Short mmCIF file of C-alpha atoms in Angstrom, two decimals:
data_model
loop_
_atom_site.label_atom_id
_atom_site.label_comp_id
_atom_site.label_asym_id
_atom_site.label_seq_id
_atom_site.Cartn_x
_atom_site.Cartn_y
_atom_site.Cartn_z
CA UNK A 1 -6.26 -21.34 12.80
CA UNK A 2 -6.69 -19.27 9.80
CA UNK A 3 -4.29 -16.02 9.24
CA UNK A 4 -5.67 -12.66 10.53
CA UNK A 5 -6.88 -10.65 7.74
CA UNK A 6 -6.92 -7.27 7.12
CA UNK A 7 -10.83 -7.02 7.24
CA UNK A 8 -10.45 -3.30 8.01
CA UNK A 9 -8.18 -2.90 5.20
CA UNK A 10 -10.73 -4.95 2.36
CA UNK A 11 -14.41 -3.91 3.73
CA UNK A 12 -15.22 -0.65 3.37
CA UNK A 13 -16.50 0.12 0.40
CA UNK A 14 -18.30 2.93 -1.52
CA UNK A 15 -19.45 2.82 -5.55
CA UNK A 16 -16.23 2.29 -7.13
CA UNK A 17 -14.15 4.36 -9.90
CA UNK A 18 -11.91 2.55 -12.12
CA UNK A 19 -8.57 3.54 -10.36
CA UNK A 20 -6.77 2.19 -13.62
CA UNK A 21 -8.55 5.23 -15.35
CA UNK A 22 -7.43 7.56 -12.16
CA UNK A 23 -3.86 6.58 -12.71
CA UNK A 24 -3.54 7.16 -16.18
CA UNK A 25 -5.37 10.61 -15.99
CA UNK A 26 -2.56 11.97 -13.04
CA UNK A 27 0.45 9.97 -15.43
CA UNK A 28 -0.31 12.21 -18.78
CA UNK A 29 -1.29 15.28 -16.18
CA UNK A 30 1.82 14.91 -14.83
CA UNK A 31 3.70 14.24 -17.76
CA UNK A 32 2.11 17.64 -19.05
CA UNK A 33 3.03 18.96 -15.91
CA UNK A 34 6.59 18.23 -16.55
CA UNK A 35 6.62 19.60 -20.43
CA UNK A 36 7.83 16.25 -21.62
CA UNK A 37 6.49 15.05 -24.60
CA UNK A 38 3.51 12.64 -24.45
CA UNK A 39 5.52 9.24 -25.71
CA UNK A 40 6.64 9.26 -21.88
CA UNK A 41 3.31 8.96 -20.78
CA UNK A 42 2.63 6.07 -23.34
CA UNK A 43 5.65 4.45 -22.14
CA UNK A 44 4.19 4.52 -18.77
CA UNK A 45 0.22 4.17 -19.00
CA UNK A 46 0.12 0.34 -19.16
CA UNK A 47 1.81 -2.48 -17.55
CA UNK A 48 4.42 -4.56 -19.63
CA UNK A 49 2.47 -7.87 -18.62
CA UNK A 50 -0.44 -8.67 -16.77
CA UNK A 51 -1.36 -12.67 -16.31
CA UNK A 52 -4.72 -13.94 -15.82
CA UNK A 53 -4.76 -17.37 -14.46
CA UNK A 54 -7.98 -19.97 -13.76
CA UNK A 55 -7.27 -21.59 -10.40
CA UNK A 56 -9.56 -24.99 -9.90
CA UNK A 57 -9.56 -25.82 -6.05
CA UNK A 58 -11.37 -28.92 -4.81
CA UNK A 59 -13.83 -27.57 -2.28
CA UNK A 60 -14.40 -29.51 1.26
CA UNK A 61 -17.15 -30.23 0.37
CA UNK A 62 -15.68 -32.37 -2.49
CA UNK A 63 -16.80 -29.89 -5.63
CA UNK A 64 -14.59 -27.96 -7.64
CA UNK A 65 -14.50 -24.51 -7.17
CA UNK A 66 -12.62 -22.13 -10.16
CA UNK A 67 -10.87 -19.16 -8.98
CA UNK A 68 -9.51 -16.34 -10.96
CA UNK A 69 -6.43 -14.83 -10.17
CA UNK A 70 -4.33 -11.98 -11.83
CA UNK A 71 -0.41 -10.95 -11.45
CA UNK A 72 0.24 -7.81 -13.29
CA UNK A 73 3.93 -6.25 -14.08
CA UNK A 74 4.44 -2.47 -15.01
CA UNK A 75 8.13 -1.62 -15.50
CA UNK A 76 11.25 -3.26 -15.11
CA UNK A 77 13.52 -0.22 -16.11
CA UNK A 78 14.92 -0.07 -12.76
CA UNK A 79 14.84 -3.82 -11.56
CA UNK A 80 12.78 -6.75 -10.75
CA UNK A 81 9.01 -6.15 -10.34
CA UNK A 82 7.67 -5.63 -6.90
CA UNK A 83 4.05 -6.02 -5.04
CA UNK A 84 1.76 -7.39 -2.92
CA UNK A 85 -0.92 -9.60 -3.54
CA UNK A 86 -4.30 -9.33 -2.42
CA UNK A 87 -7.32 -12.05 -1.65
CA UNK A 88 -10.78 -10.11 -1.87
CA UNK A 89 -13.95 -10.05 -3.88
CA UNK A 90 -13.82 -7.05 -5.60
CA UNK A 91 -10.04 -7.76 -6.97
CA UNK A 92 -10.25 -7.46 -10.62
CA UNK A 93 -8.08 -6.33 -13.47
CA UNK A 94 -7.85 -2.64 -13.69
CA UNK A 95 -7.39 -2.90 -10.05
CA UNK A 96 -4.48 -4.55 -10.09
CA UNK A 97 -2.75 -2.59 -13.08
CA UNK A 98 -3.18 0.46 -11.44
CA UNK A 99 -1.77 -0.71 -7.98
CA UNK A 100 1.30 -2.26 -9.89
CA UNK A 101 1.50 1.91 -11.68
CA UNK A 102 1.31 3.09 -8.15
CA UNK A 103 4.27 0.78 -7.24
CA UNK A 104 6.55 1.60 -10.00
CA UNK A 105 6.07 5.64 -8.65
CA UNK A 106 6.40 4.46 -4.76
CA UNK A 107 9.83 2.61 -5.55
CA UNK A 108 10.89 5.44 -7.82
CA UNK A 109 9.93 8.13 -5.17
CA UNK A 110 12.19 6.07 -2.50
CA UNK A 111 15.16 5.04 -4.97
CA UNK A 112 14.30 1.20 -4.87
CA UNK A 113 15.98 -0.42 -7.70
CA UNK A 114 12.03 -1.99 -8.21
CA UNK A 115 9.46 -1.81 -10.93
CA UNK A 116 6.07 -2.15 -9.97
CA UNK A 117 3.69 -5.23 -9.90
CA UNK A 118 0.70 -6.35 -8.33
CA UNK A 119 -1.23 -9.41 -8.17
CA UNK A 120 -4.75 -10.68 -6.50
CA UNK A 121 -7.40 -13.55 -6.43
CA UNK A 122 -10.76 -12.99 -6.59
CA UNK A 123 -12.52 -14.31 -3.23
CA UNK A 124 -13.67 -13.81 0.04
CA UNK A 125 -11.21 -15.72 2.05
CA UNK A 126 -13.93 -15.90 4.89
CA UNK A 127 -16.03 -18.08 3.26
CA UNK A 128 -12.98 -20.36 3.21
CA UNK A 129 -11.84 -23.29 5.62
CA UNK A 130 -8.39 -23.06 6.90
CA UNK A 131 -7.38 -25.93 4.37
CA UNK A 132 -9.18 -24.08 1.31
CA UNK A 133 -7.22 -20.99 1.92
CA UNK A 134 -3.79 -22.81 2.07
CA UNK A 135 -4.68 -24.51 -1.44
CA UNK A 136 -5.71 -21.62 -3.47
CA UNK A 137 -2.36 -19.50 -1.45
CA UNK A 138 -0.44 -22.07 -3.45
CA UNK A 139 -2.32 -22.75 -6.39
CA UNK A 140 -2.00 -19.39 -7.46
CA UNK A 141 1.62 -19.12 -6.86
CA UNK A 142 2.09 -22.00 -9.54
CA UNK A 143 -0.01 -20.84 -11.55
CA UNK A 144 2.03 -17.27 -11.20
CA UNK A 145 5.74 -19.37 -11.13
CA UNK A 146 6.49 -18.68 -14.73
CA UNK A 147 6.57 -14.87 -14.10
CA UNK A 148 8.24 -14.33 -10.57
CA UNK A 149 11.22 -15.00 -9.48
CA UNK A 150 13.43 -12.85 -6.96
CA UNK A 151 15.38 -11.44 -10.21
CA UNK A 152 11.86 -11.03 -12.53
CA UNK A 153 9.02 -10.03 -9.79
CA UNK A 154 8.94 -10.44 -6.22
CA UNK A 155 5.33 -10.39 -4.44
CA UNK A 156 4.41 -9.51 -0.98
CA UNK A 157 1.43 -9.32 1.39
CA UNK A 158 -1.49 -7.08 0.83
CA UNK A 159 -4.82 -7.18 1.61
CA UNK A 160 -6.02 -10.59 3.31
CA UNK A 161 -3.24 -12.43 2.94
CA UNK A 162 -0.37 -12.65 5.78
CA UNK A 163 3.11 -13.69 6.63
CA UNK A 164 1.42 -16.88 6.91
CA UNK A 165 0.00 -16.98 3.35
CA UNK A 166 3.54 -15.71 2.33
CA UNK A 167 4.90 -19.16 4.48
CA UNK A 168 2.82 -21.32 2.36
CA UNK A 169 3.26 -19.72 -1.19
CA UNK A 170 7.03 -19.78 -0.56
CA UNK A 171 6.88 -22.86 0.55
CA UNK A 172 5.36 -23.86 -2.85
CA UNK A 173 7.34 -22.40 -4.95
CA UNK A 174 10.87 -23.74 -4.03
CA UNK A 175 9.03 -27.19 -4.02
CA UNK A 176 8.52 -26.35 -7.50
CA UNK A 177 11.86 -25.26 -7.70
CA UNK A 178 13.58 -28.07 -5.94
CA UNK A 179 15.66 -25.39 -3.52
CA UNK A 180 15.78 -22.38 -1.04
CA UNK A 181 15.30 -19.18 -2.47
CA UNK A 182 14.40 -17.04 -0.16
CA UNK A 183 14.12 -14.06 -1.88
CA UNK A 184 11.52 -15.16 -3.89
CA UNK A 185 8.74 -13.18 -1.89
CA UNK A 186 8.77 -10.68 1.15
CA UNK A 187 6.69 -10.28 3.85
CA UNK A 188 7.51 -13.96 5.09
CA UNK A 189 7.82 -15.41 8.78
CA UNK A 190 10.73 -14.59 10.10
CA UNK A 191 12.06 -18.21 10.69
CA UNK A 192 12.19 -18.56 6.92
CA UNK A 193 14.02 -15.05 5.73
CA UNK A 194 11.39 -12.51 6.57
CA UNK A 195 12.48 -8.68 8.03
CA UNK A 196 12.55 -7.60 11.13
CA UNK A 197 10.09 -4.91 11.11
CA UNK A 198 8.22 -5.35 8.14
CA UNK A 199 5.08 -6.10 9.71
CA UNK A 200 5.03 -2.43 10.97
CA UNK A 201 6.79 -1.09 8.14
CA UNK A 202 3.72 0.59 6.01
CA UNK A 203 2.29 1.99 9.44
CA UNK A 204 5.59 3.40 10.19
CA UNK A 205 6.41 4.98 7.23
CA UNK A 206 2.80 6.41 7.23
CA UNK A 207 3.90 8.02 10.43
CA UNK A 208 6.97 9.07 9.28
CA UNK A 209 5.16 11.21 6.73
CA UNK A 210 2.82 12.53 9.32
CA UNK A 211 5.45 13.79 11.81
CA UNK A 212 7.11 15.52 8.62
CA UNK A 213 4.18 17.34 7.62
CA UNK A 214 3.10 18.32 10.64
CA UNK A 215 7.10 20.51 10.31
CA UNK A 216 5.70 21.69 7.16
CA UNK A 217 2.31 23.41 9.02
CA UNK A 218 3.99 23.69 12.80
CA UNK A 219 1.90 21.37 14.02
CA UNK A 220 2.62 20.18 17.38
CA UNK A 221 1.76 15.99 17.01
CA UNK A 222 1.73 16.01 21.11
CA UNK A 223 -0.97 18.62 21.08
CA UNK A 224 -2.88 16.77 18.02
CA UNK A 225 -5.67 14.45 17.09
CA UNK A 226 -6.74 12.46 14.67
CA UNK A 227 -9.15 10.02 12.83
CA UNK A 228 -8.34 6.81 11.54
CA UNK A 229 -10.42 4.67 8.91
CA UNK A 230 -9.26 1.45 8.69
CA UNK A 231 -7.92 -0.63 11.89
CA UNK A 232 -6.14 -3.14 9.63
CA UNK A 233 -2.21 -4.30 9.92
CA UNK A 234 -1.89 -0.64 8.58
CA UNK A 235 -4.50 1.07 10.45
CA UNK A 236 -3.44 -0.38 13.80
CA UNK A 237 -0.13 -0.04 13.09
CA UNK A 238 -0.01 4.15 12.19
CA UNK A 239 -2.68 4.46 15.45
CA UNK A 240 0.16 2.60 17.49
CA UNK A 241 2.59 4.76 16.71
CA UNK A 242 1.04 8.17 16.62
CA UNK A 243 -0.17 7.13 20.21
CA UNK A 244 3.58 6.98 20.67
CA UNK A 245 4.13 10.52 19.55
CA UNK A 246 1.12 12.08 21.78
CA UNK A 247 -1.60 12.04 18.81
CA UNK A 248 -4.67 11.70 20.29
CA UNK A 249 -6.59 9.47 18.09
CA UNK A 250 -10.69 10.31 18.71
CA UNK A 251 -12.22 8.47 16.10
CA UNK A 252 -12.05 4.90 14.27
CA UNK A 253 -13.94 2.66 11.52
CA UNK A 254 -13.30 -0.49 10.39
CA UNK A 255 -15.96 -2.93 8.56
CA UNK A 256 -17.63 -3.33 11.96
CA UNK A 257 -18.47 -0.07 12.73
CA UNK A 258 -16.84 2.68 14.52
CA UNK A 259 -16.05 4.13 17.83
CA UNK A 260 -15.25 7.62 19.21
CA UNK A 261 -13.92 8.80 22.46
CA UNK A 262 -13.49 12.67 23.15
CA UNK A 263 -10.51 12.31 25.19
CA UNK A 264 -8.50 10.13 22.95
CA UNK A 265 -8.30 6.06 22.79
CA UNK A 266 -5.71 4.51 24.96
CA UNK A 267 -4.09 2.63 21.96
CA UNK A 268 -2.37 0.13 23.84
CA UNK A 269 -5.39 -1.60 25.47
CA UNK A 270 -7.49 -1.13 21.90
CA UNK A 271 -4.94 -3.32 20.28
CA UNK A 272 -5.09 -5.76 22.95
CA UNK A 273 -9.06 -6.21 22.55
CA UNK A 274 -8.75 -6.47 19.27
CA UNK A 275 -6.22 -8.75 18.83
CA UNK A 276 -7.85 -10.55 21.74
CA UNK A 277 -10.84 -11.44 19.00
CA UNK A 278 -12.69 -7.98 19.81
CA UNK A 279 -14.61 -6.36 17.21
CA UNK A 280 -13.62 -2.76 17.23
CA UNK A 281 -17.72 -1.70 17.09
CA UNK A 282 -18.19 -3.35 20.25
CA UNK A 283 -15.16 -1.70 22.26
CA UNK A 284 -17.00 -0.90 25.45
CA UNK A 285 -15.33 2.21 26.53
CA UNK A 286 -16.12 4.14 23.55
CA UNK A 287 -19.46 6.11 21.98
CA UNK A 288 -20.33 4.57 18.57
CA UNK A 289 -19.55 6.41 15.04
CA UNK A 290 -20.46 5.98 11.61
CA UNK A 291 -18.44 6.13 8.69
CA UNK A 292 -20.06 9.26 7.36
CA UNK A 293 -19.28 10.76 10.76
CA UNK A 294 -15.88 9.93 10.64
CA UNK A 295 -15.02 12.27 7.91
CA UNK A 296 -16.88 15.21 9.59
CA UNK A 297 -14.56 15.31 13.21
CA UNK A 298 -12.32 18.18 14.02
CA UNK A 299 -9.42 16.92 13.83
CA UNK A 300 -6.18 17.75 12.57
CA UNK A 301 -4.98 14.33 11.11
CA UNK A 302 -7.12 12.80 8.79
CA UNK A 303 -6.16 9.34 7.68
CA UNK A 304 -7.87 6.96 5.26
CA UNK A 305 -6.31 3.23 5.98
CA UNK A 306 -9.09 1.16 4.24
CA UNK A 307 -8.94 0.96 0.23
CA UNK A 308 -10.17 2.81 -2.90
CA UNK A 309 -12.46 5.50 -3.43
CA UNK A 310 -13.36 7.03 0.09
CA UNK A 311 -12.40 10.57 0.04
CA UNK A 312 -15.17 11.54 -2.71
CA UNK A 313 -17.16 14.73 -3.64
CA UNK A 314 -19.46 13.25 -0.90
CA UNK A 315 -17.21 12.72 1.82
CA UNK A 316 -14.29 15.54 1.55
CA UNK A 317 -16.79 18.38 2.10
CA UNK A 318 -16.83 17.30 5.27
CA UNK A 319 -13.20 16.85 6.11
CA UNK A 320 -11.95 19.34 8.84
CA UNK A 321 -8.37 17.77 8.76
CA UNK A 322 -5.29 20.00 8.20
CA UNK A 323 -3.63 17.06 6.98
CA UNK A 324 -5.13 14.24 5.20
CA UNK A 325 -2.01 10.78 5.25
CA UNK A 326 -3.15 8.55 2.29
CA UNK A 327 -2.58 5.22 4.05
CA UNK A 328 -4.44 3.39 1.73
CA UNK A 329 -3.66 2.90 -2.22
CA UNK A 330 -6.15 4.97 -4.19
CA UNK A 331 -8.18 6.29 -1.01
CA UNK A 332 -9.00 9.75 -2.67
CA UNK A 333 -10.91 10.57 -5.67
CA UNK A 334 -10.30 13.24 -8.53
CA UNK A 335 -13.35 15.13 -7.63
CA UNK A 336 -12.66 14.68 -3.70
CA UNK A 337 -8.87 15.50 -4.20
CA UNK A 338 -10.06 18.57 -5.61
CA UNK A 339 -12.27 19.56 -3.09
CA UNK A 340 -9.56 19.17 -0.72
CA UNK A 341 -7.23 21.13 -2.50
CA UNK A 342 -9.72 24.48 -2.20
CA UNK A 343 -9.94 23.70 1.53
CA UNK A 344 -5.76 24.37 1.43
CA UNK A 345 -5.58 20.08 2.96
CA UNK A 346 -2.01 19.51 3.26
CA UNK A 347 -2.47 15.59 1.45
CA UNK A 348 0.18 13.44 1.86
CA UNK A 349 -0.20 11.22 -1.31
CA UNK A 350 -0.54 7.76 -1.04
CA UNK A 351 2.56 7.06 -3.58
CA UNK A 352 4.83 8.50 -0.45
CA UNK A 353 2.88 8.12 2.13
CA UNK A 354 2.53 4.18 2.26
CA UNK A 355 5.69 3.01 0.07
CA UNK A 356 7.28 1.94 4.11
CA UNK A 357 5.75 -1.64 3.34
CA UNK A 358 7.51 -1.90 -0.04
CA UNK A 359 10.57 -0.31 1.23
CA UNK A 360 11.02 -2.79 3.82
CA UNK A 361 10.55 -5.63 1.50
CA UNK A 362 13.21 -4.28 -0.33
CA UNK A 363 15.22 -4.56 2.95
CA UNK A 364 14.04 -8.29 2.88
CA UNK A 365 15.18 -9.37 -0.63
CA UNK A 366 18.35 -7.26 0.15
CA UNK A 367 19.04 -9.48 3.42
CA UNK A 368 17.73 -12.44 1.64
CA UNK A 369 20.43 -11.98 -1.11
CA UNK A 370 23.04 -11.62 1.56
CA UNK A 371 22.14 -14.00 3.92
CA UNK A 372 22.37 -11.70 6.28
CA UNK A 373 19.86 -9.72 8.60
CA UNK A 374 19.74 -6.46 10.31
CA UNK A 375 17.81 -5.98 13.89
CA UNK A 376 15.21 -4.22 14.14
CA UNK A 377 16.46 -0.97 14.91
CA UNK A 378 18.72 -0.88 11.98
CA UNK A 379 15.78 -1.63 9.73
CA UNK A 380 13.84 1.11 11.47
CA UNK A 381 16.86 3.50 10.94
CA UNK A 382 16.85 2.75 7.16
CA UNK A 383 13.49 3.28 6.77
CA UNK A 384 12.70 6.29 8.44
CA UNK A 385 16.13 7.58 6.11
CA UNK A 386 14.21 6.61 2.91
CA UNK A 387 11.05 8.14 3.98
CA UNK A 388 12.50 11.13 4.87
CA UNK A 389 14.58 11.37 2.00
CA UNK A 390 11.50 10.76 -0.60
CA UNK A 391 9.07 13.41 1.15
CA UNK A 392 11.77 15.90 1.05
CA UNK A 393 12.08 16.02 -2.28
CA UNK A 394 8.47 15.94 -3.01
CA UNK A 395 7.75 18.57 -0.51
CA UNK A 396 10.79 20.65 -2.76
CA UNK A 397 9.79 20.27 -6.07
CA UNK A 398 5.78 21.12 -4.50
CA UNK A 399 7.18 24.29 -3.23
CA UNK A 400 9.29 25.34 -6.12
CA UNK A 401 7.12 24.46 -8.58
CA UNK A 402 3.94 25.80 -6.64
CA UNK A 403 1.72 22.81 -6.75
CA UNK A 404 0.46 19.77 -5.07
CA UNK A 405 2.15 17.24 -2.89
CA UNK A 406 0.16 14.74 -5.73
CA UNK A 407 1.54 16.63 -8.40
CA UNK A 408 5.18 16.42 -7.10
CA UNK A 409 5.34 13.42 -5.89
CA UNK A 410 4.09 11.87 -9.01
CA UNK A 411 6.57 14.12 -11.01
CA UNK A 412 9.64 12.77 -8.97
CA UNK A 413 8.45 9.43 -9.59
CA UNK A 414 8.43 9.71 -13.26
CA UNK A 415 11.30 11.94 -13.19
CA UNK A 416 13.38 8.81 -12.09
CA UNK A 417 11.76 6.61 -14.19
CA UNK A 418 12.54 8.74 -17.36
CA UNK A 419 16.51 9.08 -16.50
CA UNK A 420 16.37 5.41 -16.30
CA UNK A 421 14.94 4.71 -19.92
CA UNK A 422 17.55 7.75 -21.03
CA UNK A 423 20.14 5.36 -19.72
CA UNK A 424 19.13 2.25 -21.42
CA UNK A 425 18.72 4.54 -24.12
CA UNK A 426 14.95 3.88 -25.04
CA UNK A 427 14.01 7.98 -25.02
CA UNK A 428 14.91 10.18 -27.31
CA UNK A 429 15.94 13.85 -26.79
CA UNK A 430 12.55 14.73 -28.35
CA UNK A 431 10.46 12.59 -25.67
CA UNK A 432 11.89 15.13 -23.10
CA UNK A 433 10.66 18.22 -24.13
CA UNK A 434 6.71 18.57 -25.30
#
C-alpha cells in the first residue's frame, strides 16, 4: 500500500509567484527595518549550497524514467542544516531555496541550534506504483548522501512524502553507510528512532499560536469558528485540535472540493471518513463550498494549510477573519499581506506559526543522539514551551516597535542569526549599523 500523501497539502494551486523573490524582498525589508547595514542581508539572501541531482528510475513498465531532484542548504551558523523534503510537480529550484530561507528564520525564531535546508523531487507520486515510489525515495537520498548527514543536514517529511518514505530513505542511507545512524533524518517510524508526537507536531504548534493570539484580541476559542484550507497531515491535524479547544470549524477545502456546515463539523467522525478512504468533497453531512467561498466566511480564524500563493489581492478582500494562522509555507502574498494589514488581520506568520514540525524533529535528532526517548507528553510539554516562547517575543518586539507580526518575527529571526556570525566573528561592527 502506498504512503498517504498530503494531497490537501500539494493540490491547490493558483498562478504562482516566485517565493524565492518574496523571501529576499521581506530579508533586505527587514534588514532595513532593523538599521543594519545591507552586507547582512547579502549574507542571508542565498543559500550556501543548493544540489541538483538527475535521478534515472527504471519504470514498471521496463523504460527509464529521469527524475530531477534538488537539496538546497542556507546557513549553517547555528548548526547542521534542517528540512523537509517534498515529492510534487511543481517542486523546482527557487522553491526550494526559499523554503530552506524560511527554515533558517523558523529555527532561529524557536532557538534550534539548526540552519535551514530544503530539498524536493519533481513528480507526481500518484502516477507512481508502490515499487516506483520506494526507488526514486531512495535514489534521491544517494544521490543527496554526499551532503547530509545528522552533523551537515538532516531532512524530514514534507509534502507527499511520509514516515514511510522517511523508513525507506533511512534505510538507504545507512546501507550506504554500512551502520545505524539514526539521526540521519526525522520524521521516521517510530520503531526505527522516530518522536513521539511528531506526526502532530506542525498542527500543534499551529494551534499553539492560535490559542495565543486569540489572548492578544480576547478572543474566546470556545465561542469561535473557523475555516480551514487544506485537510492534509497539517490541516487535519490543527482542525483536530481546535475541535479540542471548542473552535467550531464551518468550512474546509482540500484538492477535492470543499464542504461547509453552519453548526460546526464534528471533527472526530470527519477524520474517521477520511482516513477511512473518504474524499472530503463527498462528506455526506455537509453543504458543498468552493475555494473562492472559503475565503469569504465569517469567521474568526482563518487558516491557509495548503501551499504557496493563496492569500492574494484576489482572495484577501474577501477575508472576514480576525486572525489569519499561516499553516502553510509561503501561503500569503505581498499584495494580499497588504491588503490584510489595512483590514487590522492579526496574521500569525508562517515562520512562527508552523516551525512545531521542525521543532519536533529537533526533539528527534536530540533523542536520536541520546538514545533516549521522551513520551509523548513530555514532547508535547517541550513544544508548546518553544512555541510559546518564540511568539512571545515576536508579539514584543511587534508591539514595541509598532509593526507587523511578519515584520517581527522575521526581525527576531535575523536578529539571532546576526549574533551568531558576530560570534564566529564574520560581521563587522559596521554591518550592524546602516
Amino acid at each position: 500500500m502506498k504512503p498517504t500523501k498530503d494531497k490537501a497539502e500539494a493540490d491547490i494551486t493558483t498562478h504562482q509567484k516566485n517565493p524565492y523573490d518574496i523571501v529576499k524582498n521581506l530579508l533586505k525589508d527587514s534588514v532595513t527595518s532593523l538599521g543594519m547595514n545591507e552586507n547582512i542581508y547579502h549574507l542571508l539572501k542565498k543559500p550556501m549550497r543548493v544540489l541538483e541531482v538527475s535521478i534515472p528510475i527504471r519504470m514498471d513498465n521496463g523504460n527509464i524514467r529521469n527524475f530531477t531532484g534538488f537539496r538546497s542548504q542556507h546557513l549553517d551558523i547555528l548548526g547542521p542544516t534542517k528540512g523537509g523534503i517534498r515529492f510534487h510537480p511543481d517542486v523546482n529550484v527557487d522553491e526550494v531555496k526559499a523554503l530552506s530561507i524560511w527554515m533558517s528564520l523558523k529555527s532561529a525564531i524557536l532557538d534550534l541550534p539548526l540552519g535551514g535546508g530544503k530539498g524536493g523531487v519533481i513528480v507526481d507520486p500518484d502516477e507512481l506504483s508502490e515499487r516506483e515510489l520506494e526507488t526514486l525515495s531512495r535514489s534521491y537520498i544517494e544521490m543527496i548522501t554526499p551532503i547530509i548527514g545528522p552533523q551537515k543536514d538532516i531532512p524530514a517529511p514534507d509534502v507527499n512524502t511520509s514516515p514511510e518514505v522517511m523508513g525507506w530513505m533511512i534505510d538507504e542511507y545507512d546501507k550506504l553507510r554500512g551502520y545505524n545512524i539514526p539521526g540521519m533524518l526525522t520524521g521516521k517510524p517510530i520503531i526505527i528512532g522516530g518522536s513521539e508526537g511528531r506526526l502532530s507536531a506542525t498542527g500543534r504548534g499551529v494551534v499553539f499560536t492560535i490559542r495565543e493570539a486569540a489572548k492578544v484580541l480576547d478572543i474566546d476559542l470556545n465561542e469561535s469558528t473557523a475555516a480551514l484550507q487544506g485537510f492534509g497531515n497539517v490541516g487535519s491535524m490543527t482542525a483536530k485540535f481546535l475541535y479540542e479547544l471548542g473552535v467550531k470549524i464551518v468550512g474546509i477545502t482540500d484538492a477535492s472540493g470543499g464542504i461547509y456546515c453552519e453548526d460546526g463539523f464534528h471533527i472526530p467522525k470527519l477524520l474517521s471518513f477520511v482516513r477511512e478512504g473518504g474524499v472530503l468533497s463527498e462528506y455526506q453531512e455537509a453543504e458543498s463550498l468552493s475555494n473562492e467561498d472559503l475565503f469569504g466566511l465569517p469567521v474568526d480564524i482563518f487558516i491557509p494549510a495548503a501551499v504557496e500563493n493563496q492569500i492574494t489581492e484576489n482572495t484577501a478582500p474577501a477575508i472576514q477573519a480576525k486572525i489569519v494562522a499561516e499553516a502553510a509555507n509561503g501561503p500569503t502574498t505581498p499584495e494580499g499581506d497588504k491588503i490584510l494589514e489595512e483590514k487590522g488581520t492579526f496574521v500569525i506568520p508562517d515562520i512562527l506559526c508552523n516551525a512545531g514540525g521542525v521543532t519536533v524533529s529537533y526533539f528527534e535528532w536530540v533523542q536520536n543522539a541520546m538514545n533516549f526517548y521522551w513520551k509523548e507528553e513530555e514532547v508535547n510539554q517541550k513544544l508548546e514551551e518553544r512555541i510559546v516562547e518564540g511568539f512571545q517575543n515576536v508579539l514584543k518586539l511587534k508591539e514595541k516597535k509598532h509593526i507587523r507580526m511578519r515584520e517581527a518575527a522575521y526581525s527576531v529571526g535575523i536578529q539571532h542569526i546576526v549574533k551568531a556570525f558576530e560570534a564566529r566573528g564574520r560581521t563587522k561592527d559596521s554591518d550592524l549599523s546602516s
